[in-house]
Amino acid sequence: MSDVADIVVVGAGMVGAATALQLQRLGRKVILVDRREPGSETSYGNAGVISGLNIQITIPREPLQLAQLLLNRVPYFRQNLFALPSNLPWLWAFWRASSDSNLWRIALQSQPLFSTAIAEHLCLASLSRASHLLHDVGYLSIIRDKTKLSTISRDKRLALACDYPFRIISTEEIAELEPFVKPGAAGGLYWPGTYHTPAPDQLAKAYAEALVRFGGEFRQMSVTNLGRHKSGAWDVESLNDTIQSRNVVISAGPWSKGLLEPLGYNLPLGSKRGYHLHFRPKDGAHLTRPVKDDEYGFVLSPMNQGIRLCVGVELDHFDAPARDMLVQGAIGPARELFPIGESLDSTPWLGRRPTFPDQLPMIGAAPNHKGLWFNFGHGHYGLTLGPTSGKLLAEMMDNRVLSMDPVPFAPLRSFRPSAALKSTG
Ligand SMILES: Cc1cc2nc3c(=O)[nH]c(=O)nc-3n(C[C@H](O)[C@H](O)[C@H](O)COP(=O)(O)OP(=O)(O)OC[C@H]3O[C@@H](n4cnc5c(N)ncnc54)[C@H](O)[C@@H]3O)c2cc1C
């Protein structure tokens, strides 16, 4: 068994790269594999926000608001009606999990993962010579509607309950923080504890490079099959390569579902598609931090490539082509908020947020296969949660004392609101 690897991690997005590095910190020997360069897929195109609080993106419960959403009357949401029949089971489970009481329970249960996220990034970034990629600049949400400023929303209640700092700020304070954001809003919500990276792909790449520098391996291969060798080890197979390994971690983001289906796992992992487009700022304007427009649901984020306009939750077939209506719809309101010039990309970038109905990742041992481990489904927060979910999985795999309760993220959890955990045998 000497040529059998200890651990293969499949997928070198933020989640896989950080998981590999956390395993190596515990002394494990890791081979990280990806069909592309580390950090090239969903972990490339996000808004770069690293949040210590689980601010949930939810679906309305009231029938009228829900109908407006599904009829594509909400600026940041689009459902392809032809894909509705295949999306319906996931959408129904997501809707059922989105009651106020259930969301509150989920937010509190997942808070240990969020409250340690920034500290874990700082630690991995310093090991990876990438501390310069983490900026302590906060996050600003612009509120156009005056009544919403004083509303006690779930986010504010959660922040108060978890002692996560936020301030309701006036237009004058917005101008002090971001002088180029145009006046006209009612005010804003400022989250000073939130971090930002202008290069999420480079951060994931730096974690993968650190893994190699400390004795691990990165191998470019497109995994086509996970087979069981007669020794009990796994065969991680591509068309022209096979790695035998005692343990395999699946961290392939939205592609995890497809990789696991041949092994009998039919997981309710949906894909919330989202877009970005880069713009050159006009007349020397700049942003210091990501700025969200609460009403139109887009984020303008200062990235190495330019100002990144991130927008949209789109439900469609997994491989449907990118469509530009959500981005096109956001450009006008974005220009009202900040002076963006011409677009720097010819087409919008499309990414898929791997999302379970309760919006929590799945972290832990595969229910039916020894030596197979899950770490995927981080939804809107994979950049944020890569290092901390990687740490939790590494502790489980190495039989360590766990730094937090893993039950909310258990692969065997039920997605029915408030139901007990059940075993599939
Ligand atoms: C528009 C947008 C904005 C977002 N903004 C934020 C944000 O501000 N903050 C935040 O925390 N999160 C944000 N997110 C979410 C975040 O980007 C994702 O949750 C995160 O990138 C998921 O990381 P991952 O490593 O699980 O997946 P990925 O980054 O997609 O990595 C999966 C990897 O698996 C590899 N892979 C797949 N199949 C195979 C195979 N068969 N063989 C080998 N390799 C394979 C892929 O090549 C890929 O590199 C945003 C997402 C979008 C779309």
mmCIF file of N, CA and C in Angstrom, residues 120-206:
data_model
loop_
_atom_site.group_PDB
_atom_site.id
_atom_site.type_symbol
_atom_site.label_atom_id
_atom_site.label_comp_id
_atom_site.label_asym_id
_atom_site.label_seq_id
_atom_site.Cartn_x
_atom_site.Cartn_y
_atom_site.Cartn_z
ATOM 1 N N GLU A 120 -9.668 32.346 10.355
ATOM 2 C CA GLU A 120 -9.066 31.219 9.621
ATOM 3 C C GLU A 120 -8.448 31.689 8.312
ATOM 4 N N HIS A 121 -9.118 32.625 7.621
ATOM 5 C CA HIS A 121 -8.516 33.180 6.398
ATOM 6 C C HIS A 121 -7.193 33.876 6.720
ATOM 7 N N LEU A 122 -7.193 34.671 7.801
ATOM 8 C CA LEU A 122 -5.964 35.407 8.134
ATOM 9 C C LEU A 122 -4.822 34.433 8.399
ATOM 10 N N CYS A 123 -5.165 33.327 9.058
ATOM 11 C CA CYS A 123 -4.143 32.328 9.379
ATOM 12 C C CYS A 123 -3.614 31.655 8.104
ATOM 13 N N LEU A 124 -4.541 31.170 7.245
ATOM 14 C CA LEU A 124 -4.093 30.506 6.014
ATOM 15 C C LEU A 124 -3.372 31.482 5.085
ATOM 16 N N ALA A 125 -3.863 32.730 5.054
ATOM 17 C CA ALA A 125 -3.229 33.713 4.163
ATOM 18 C C ALA A 125 -1.807 34.003 4.613
ATOM 19 N N SER A 126 -1.571 34.034 5.927
ATOM 20 C CA SER A 126 -0.195 34.316 6.359
ATOM 21 C C SER A 126 0.711 33.129 6.038
ATOM 22 N N LEU A 127 0.197 31.893 6.134
ATOM 23 C CA LEU A 127 0.997 30.729 5.728
ATOM 24 C C LEU A 127 1.267 30.737 4.228
ATOM 25 N N SER A 128 0.380 31.403 3.480
ATOM 26 C CA SER A 128 0.416 31.355 2.016
ATOM 27 C C SER A 128 1.026 32.602 1.397
ATOM 28 N N ARG A 129 1.635 33.441 2.214
ATOM 29 C CA ARG A 129 2.221 34.705 1.739
ATOM 30 C C ARG A 129 1.172 35.537 0.986
ATOM 31 N N ALA A 130 -0.054 35.516 1.490
ATOM 32 C CA ALA A 130 -1.140 36.191 0.768
ATOM 33 C C ALA A 130 -1.910 37.152 1.672
ATOM 34 N N SER A 131 -1.289 37.562 2.785
ATOM 35 C CA SER A 131 -2.007 38.465 3.709
ATOM 36 C C SER A 131 -2.423 39.760 3.011
ATOM 37 N N HIS A 132 -1.619 40.171 2.012
ATOM 38 C CA HIS A 132 -1.944 41.422 1.307
ATOM 39 C C HIS A 132 -3.260 41.323 0.529
ATOM 40 N N LEU A 133 -3.776 40.099 0.355
ATOM 41 C CA LEU A 133 -5.037 39.940 -0.394
ATOM 42 C C LEU A 133 -6.274 40.062 0.497
ATOM 43 N N LEU A 134 -6.072 40.205 1.798
ATOM 44 C CA LEU A 134 -7.214 40.336 2.710
ATOM 45 C C LEU A 134 -7.285 41.766 3.249
ATOM 46 N N HIS A 135 -8.382 42.446 2.976
ATOM 47 C CA HIS A 135 -8.496 43.856 3.357
ATOM 48 C C HIS A 135 -9.585 44.048 4.410
ATOM 49 N N ASP A 136 -9.218 44.719 5.475
ATOM 50 C CA ASP A 136 -10.128 44.965 6.599
ATOM 51 C C ASP A 136 -10.869 46.280 6.337
ATOM 52 N N VAL A 137 -11.837 46.249 5.414
ATOM 53 C CA VAL A 137 -12.450 47.508 4.953
ATOM 54 C C VAL A 137 -13.953 47.586 5.203
ATOM 55 N N GLY A 138 -14.571 46.509 5.679
ATOM 56 C CA GLY A 138 -16.011 46.549 5.918
ATOM 57 C C GLY A 138 -16.821 46.383 4.637
ATOM 58 N N TYR A 139 -18.126 46.491 4.808
ATOM 59 C CA TYR A 139 -19.071 46.245 3.715
ATOM 60 C C TYR A 139 -20.206 47.245 3.866
ATOM 61 N N LEU A 140 -20.640 47.820 2.761
ATOM 62 C CA LEU A 140 -21.643 48.882 2.827
ATOM 63 C C LEU A 140 -22.866 48.492 2.013
ATOM 64 N N SER A 141 -24.019 48.601 2.646
ATOM 65 C CA SER A 141 -25.272 48.328 1.952
ATOM 66 C C SER A 141 -26.022 49.653 1.817
ATOM 67 N N ILE A 142 -26.338 50.020 0.582
ATOM 68 C CA ILE A 142 -27.034 51.290 0.347
ATOM 69 C C ILE A 142 -28.545 51.034 0.360
ATOM 70 N N ILE A 143 -29.248 51.830 1.144
ATOM 71 C CA ILE A 143 -30.696 51.654 1.259
ATOM 72 C C ILE A 143 -31.384 52.856 0.595
ATOM 73 N N ARG A 144 -32.187 52.581 -0.420
ATOM 74 C CA ARG A 144 -32.867 53.688 -1.120
ATOM 75 C C ARG A 144 -34.185 54.062 -0.436
ATOM 76 N N ASP A 145 -34.828 53.063 0.194
ATOM 77 C CA ASP A 145 -36.162 53.261 0.781
ATOM 78 C C ASP A 145 -36.030 53.598 2.274
ATOM 79 N N LYS A 146 -36.496 54.804 2.643
ATOM 80 C CA LYS A 146 -36.309 55.319 4.008
ATOM 81 C C LYS A 146 -36.878 54.375 5.082
ATOM 82 N N THR A 147 -38.049 53.775 4.777
ATOM 83 C CA THR A 147 -38.697 52.937 5.802
ATOM 84 C C THR A 147 -37.839 51.716 6.138
ATOM 85 N N LYS A 148 -37.039 51.268 5.152
ATOM 86 C CA LYS A 148 -36.228 50.065 5.393
ATOM 87 C C LYS A 148 -35.052 50.329 6.342
ATOM 88 N N LEU A 149 -34.671 51.605 6.434
ATOM 89 C CA LEU A 149 -33.520 51.941 7.294
ATOM 90 C C LEU A 149 -33.774 51.564 8.746
ATOM 91 N N SER A 150 -35.014 51.861 9.181
ATOM 92 C CA SER A 150 -35.309 51.645 10.602
ATOM 93 C C SER A 150 -35.954 50.278 10.869
ATOM 94 N N THR A 151 -36.285 49.536 9.804
ATOM 95 C CA THR A 151 -36.915 48.224 10.016
ATOM 96 C C THR A 151 -35.964 47.303 10.770
ATOM 97 N N ILE A 152 -36.530 46.564 11.735
ATOM 98 C CA ILE A 152 -35.682 45.599 12.443
ATOM 99 C C ILE A 152 -35.697 44.300 11.635
ATOM 100 N N SER A 153 -34.822 44.193 10.690
ATOM 101 C CA SER A 153 -34.769 43.026 9.809
ATOM 102 C C SER A 153 -34.091 41.862 10.531
ATOM 103 N N ARG A 154 -34.162 40.669 9.917
ATOM 104 C CA ARG A 154 -33.511 39.501 10.512
ATOM 105 C C ARG A 154 -31.996 39.715 10.605
ATOM 106 N N ASP A 155 -31.423 40.358 9.588
ATOM 107 C CA ASP A 155 -29.968 40.598 9.602
ATOM 108 C C ASP A 155 -29.556 41.431 10.820
ATOM 109 N N LYS A 156 -30.339 42.487 11.069
ATOM 110 C CA LYS A 156 -29.990 43.353 12.207
ATOM 111 C C LYS A 156 -30.189 42.604 13.525
ATOM 112 N N ARG A 157 -31.310 41.847 13.604
ATOM 113 C CA ARG A 157 -31.560 41.074 14.845
ATOM 114 C C ARG A 157 -30.424 40.080 15.076
ATOM 115 N N LEU A 158 -29.997 39.418 13.988
ATOM 116 C CA LEU A 158 -28.941 38.421 14.102
ATOM 117 C C LEU A 158 -27.629 39.069 14.532
ATOM 118 N N ALA A 159 -27.322 40.213 13.904
ATOM 119 C CA ALA A 159 -26.085 40.914 14.262
ATOM 120 C C ALA A 159 -26.096 41.295 15.738
ATOM 121 N N LEU A 160 -27.260 41.769 16.206
ATOM 122 C CA LEU A 160 -27.356 42.139 17.625
ATOM 123 C C LEU A 160 -27.178 40.908 18.506
ATOM 124 N N ALA A 161 -27.834 39.801 18.112
ATOM 125 C CA ALA A 161 -27.764 38.574 18.924
ATOM 126 C C ALA A 161 -26.341 38.026 18.970
ATOM 127 N N CYS A 162 -25.599 38.196 17.870
ATOM 128 C CA CYS A 162 -24.245 37.606 17.783
ATOM 129 C C CYS A 162 -23.158 38.624 18.083
ATOM 130 N N ASP A 163 -23.554 39.835 18.436
ATOM 131 C CA ASP A 163 -22.592 40.877 18.735
ATOM 132 C C ASP A 163 -21.693 41.170 17.538
ATOM 133 N N TYR A 164 -22.259 41.109 16.344
ATOM 134 C CA TYR A 164 -21.505 41.427 15.121
ATOM 135 C C TYR A 164 -21.747 42.898 14.800
ATOM 136 N N PRO A 165 -20.682 43.687 14.668
ATOM 137 C CA PRO A 165 -20.879 45.140 14.592
ATOM 138 C C PRO A 165 -21.555 45.601 13.290
ATOM 139 N N PHE A 166 -22.513 46.523 13.424
ATOM 140 C CA PHE A 166 -23.095 47.212 12.264
ATOM 141 C C PHE A 166 -23.587 48.576 12.714
ATOM 142 N N ARG A 167 -23.719 49.484 11.753
ATOM 143 C CA ARG A 167 -24.237 50.829 12.072
ATOM 144 C C ARG A 167 -25.186 51.263 10.966
ATOM 145 N N ILE A 168 -26.295 51.872 11.364
ATOM 146 C CA ILE A 168 -27.143 52.539 10.359
ATOM 147 C C ILE A 168 -26.505 53.902 10.130
ATOM 148 N N ILE A 169 -26.207 54.220 8.873
ATOM 149 C CA ILE A 169 -25.467 55.471 8.641
ATOM 150 C C ILE A 169 -26.246 56.411 7.709
ATOM 151 N N SER A 170 -25.929 57.684 7.841
ATOM 152 C CA SER A 170 -26.616 58.722 7.049
ATOM 153 C C SER A 170 -25.919 58.868 5.690
ATOM 154 N N THR A 171 -26.526 59.667 4.801
ATOM 155 C CA THR A 171 -25.905 59.909 3.489
ATOM 156 C C THR A 171 -24.560 60.634 3.649
ATOM 157 N N GLU A 172 -24.471 61.484 4.675
ATOM 158 C CA GLU A 172 -23.188 62.189 4.897
ATOM 159 C C GLU A 172 -22.099 61.180 5.272
ATOM 160 N N GLU A 173 -22.470 60.217 6.112
ATOM 161 C CA GLU A 173 -21.460 59.208 6.493
ATOM 162 C C GLU A 173 -21.092 58.311 5.306
ATOM 163 N N ILE A 174 -22.075 58.037 4.435
ATOM 164 C CA ILE A 174 -21.765 57.269 3.214
ATOM 165 C C ILE A 174 -20.718 58.036 2.401
ATOM 166 N N ALA A 175 -20.939 59.353 2.290
ATOM 167 C CA ALA A 175 -20.009 60.175 1.496
ATOM 168 C C ALA A 175 -18.605 60.176 2.103
ATOM 169 N N GLU A 176 -18.529 60.111 3.432
ATOM 170 C CA GLU A 176 -17.199 60.035 4.063
ATOM 171 C C GLU A 176 -16.506 58.708 3.754
ATOM 172 N N LEU A 177 -17.304 57.621 3.791
ATOM 173 C CA LEU A 177 -16.712 56.293 3.540
ATOM 174 C C LEU A 177 -16.387 56.108 2.060
ATOM 175 N N GLU A 178 -17.331 56.511 1.209
ATOM 176 C CA GLU A 178 -17.193 56.287 -0.237
ATOM 177 C C GLU A 178 -17.551 57.575 -0.972
ATOM 178 N N PRO A 179 -16.570 58.478 -1.143
ATOM 179 C CA PRO A 179 -16.873 59.804 -1.703
ATOM 180 C C PRO A 179 -17.452 59.752 -3.109
ATOM 181 N N PHE A 180 -17.240 58.652 -3.856
ATOM 182 C CA PHE A 180 -17.722 58.624 -5.243
ATOM 183 C C PHE A 180 -19.097 57.984 -5.392
ATOM 184 N N VAL A 181 -19.640 57.458 -4.287
ATOM 185 C CA VAL A 181 -21.019 56.949 -4.342
ATOM 186 C C VAL A 181 -21.948 58.158 -4.399
ATOM 187 N N LYS A 182 -22.838 58.157 -5.417
ATOM 188 C CA LYS A 182 -23.660 59.356 -5.651
ATOM 189 C C LYS A 182 -24.725 59.507 -4.574
ATOM 190 N N PRO A 183 -25.016 60.737 -4.168
ATOM 191 C CA PRO A 183 -26.039 60.940 -3.140
ATOM 192 C C PRO A 183 -27.421 60.586 -3.701
ATOM 193 N N GLY A 184 -28.381 60.432 -2.824
ATOM 194 C CA GLY A 184 -29.738 60.134 -3.305
ATOM 195 C C GLY A 184 -30.366 58.991 -2.541
ATOM 196 N N ALA A 185 -29.548 58.203 -1.867
ATOM 197 C CA ALA A 185 -30.103 57.110 -1.066
ATOM 198 C C ALA A 185 -30.668 57.670 0.236
ATOM 199 N N ALA A 186 -31.460 56.842 0.918
ATOM 200 C CA ALA A 186 -31.986 57.275 2.223
ATOM 201 C C ALA A 186 -30.900 57.154 3.293
ATOM 202 N N GLY A 187 -30.005 56.207 3.120
ATOM 203 C CA GLY A 187 -28.937 55.962 4.094
ATOM 204 C C GLY A 187 -28.294 54.626 3.792
ATOM 205 N N GLY A 188 -27.644 54.076 4.816
ATOM 206 C CA GLY A 188 -26.975 52.801 4.562
ATOM 207 C C GLY A 188 -26.808 51.979 5.818
ATOM 208 N N LEU A 189 -26.393 50.743 5.589
ATOM 209 C CA LEU A 189 -26.025 49.859 6.703
ATOM 210 C C LEU A 189 -24.549 49.562 6.516
ATOM 211 N N TYR A 190 -23.761 49.844 7.540
ATOM 212 C CA TYR A 190 -22.324 49.625 7.422
ATOM 213 C C TYR A 190 -21.907 48.494 8.349
ATOM 214 N N TRP A 191 -21.159 47.537 7.786
ATOM 215 C CA TRP A 191 -20.687 46.366 8.534
ATOM 216 C C TRP A 191 -19.169 46.453 8.635
ATOM 217 N N PRO A 192 -18.636 47.107 9.694
ATOM 218 C CA PRO A 192 -17.189 47.361 9.734
ATOM 219 C C PRO A 192 -16.342 46.109 9.941
ATOM 220 N N GLY A 193 -16.941 45.002 10.423
ATOM 221 C CA GLY A 193 -16.132 43.807 10.719
ATOM 222 C C GLY A 193 -15.904 42.909 9.518
ATOM 223 N N THR A 194 -16.518 43.224 8.384
ATOM 224 C CA THR A 194 -16.444 42.347 7.216
ATOM 225 C C THR A 194 -15.165 42.628 6.417
ATOM 226 N N TYR A 195 -14.570 41.583 5.877
ATOM 227 C CA TYR A 195 -13.344 41.713 5.089
ATOM 228 C C TYR A 195 -13.653 41.628 3.596
ATOM 229 N N HIS A 196 -12.646 41.978 2.805
ATOM 230 C CA HIS A 196 -12.803 41.916 1.345
ATOM 231 C C HIS A 196 -11.488 41.463 0.713
ATOM 232 N N THR A 197 -11.600 40.710 -0.367
ATOM 233 C CA THR A 197 -10.412 40.443 -1.174
ATOM 234 C C THR A 197 -10.654 40.932 -2.598
ATOM 235 N N PRO A 198 -9.675 41.619 -3.172
ATOM 236 C CA PRO A 198 -9.836 42.073 -4.553
ATOM 237 C C PRO A 198 -9.454 40.978 -5.557
ATOM 238 N N ALA A 199 -9.081 39.786 -5.070
ATOM 239 C CA ALA A 199 -8.621 38.711 -5.969
ATOM 240 C C ALA A 199 -8.918 37.336 -5.347
ATOM 241 N N PRO A 200 -10.198 36.953 -5.305
ATOM 242 C CA PRO A 200 -10.526 35.667 -4.669
ATOM 243 C C PRO A 200 -9.852 34.474 -5.345
ATOM 244 N N ASP A 201 -9.677 34.550 -6.659
ATOM 245 C CA ASP A 201 -9.005 33.442 -7.368
ATOM 246 C C ASP A 201 -7.541 33.331 -6.927
ATOM 247 N N GLN A 202 -6.893 34.497 -6.775
ATOM 248 C CA GLN A 202 -5.478 34.480 -6.361
ATOM 249 C C GLN A 202 -5.321 33.959 -4.932
ATOM 250 N N LEU A 203 -6.340 34.223 -4.116
ATOM 251 C CA LEU A 203 -6.300 33.738 -2.729
ATOM 252 C C LEU A 203 -6.367 32.204 -2.724
ATOM 253 N N ALA A 204 -7.296 31.645 -3.492
ATOM 254 C CA ALA A 204 -7.406 30.167 -3.568
ATOM 255 C C ALA A 204 -6.115 29.575 -4.140
ATOM 256 N N LYS A 205 -5.577 30.254 -5.141
ATOM 257 C CA LYS A 205 -4.333 29.789 -5.770
ATOM 258 C C LYS A 205 -3.176 29.821 -4.764
ATOM 259 N N ALA A 206 -3.139 30.884 -3.959
ATOM 260 C CA ALA A 206 -2.067 31.002 -2.957
ATOM 261 C C ALA A 206 -2.173 29.858 -1.938
#
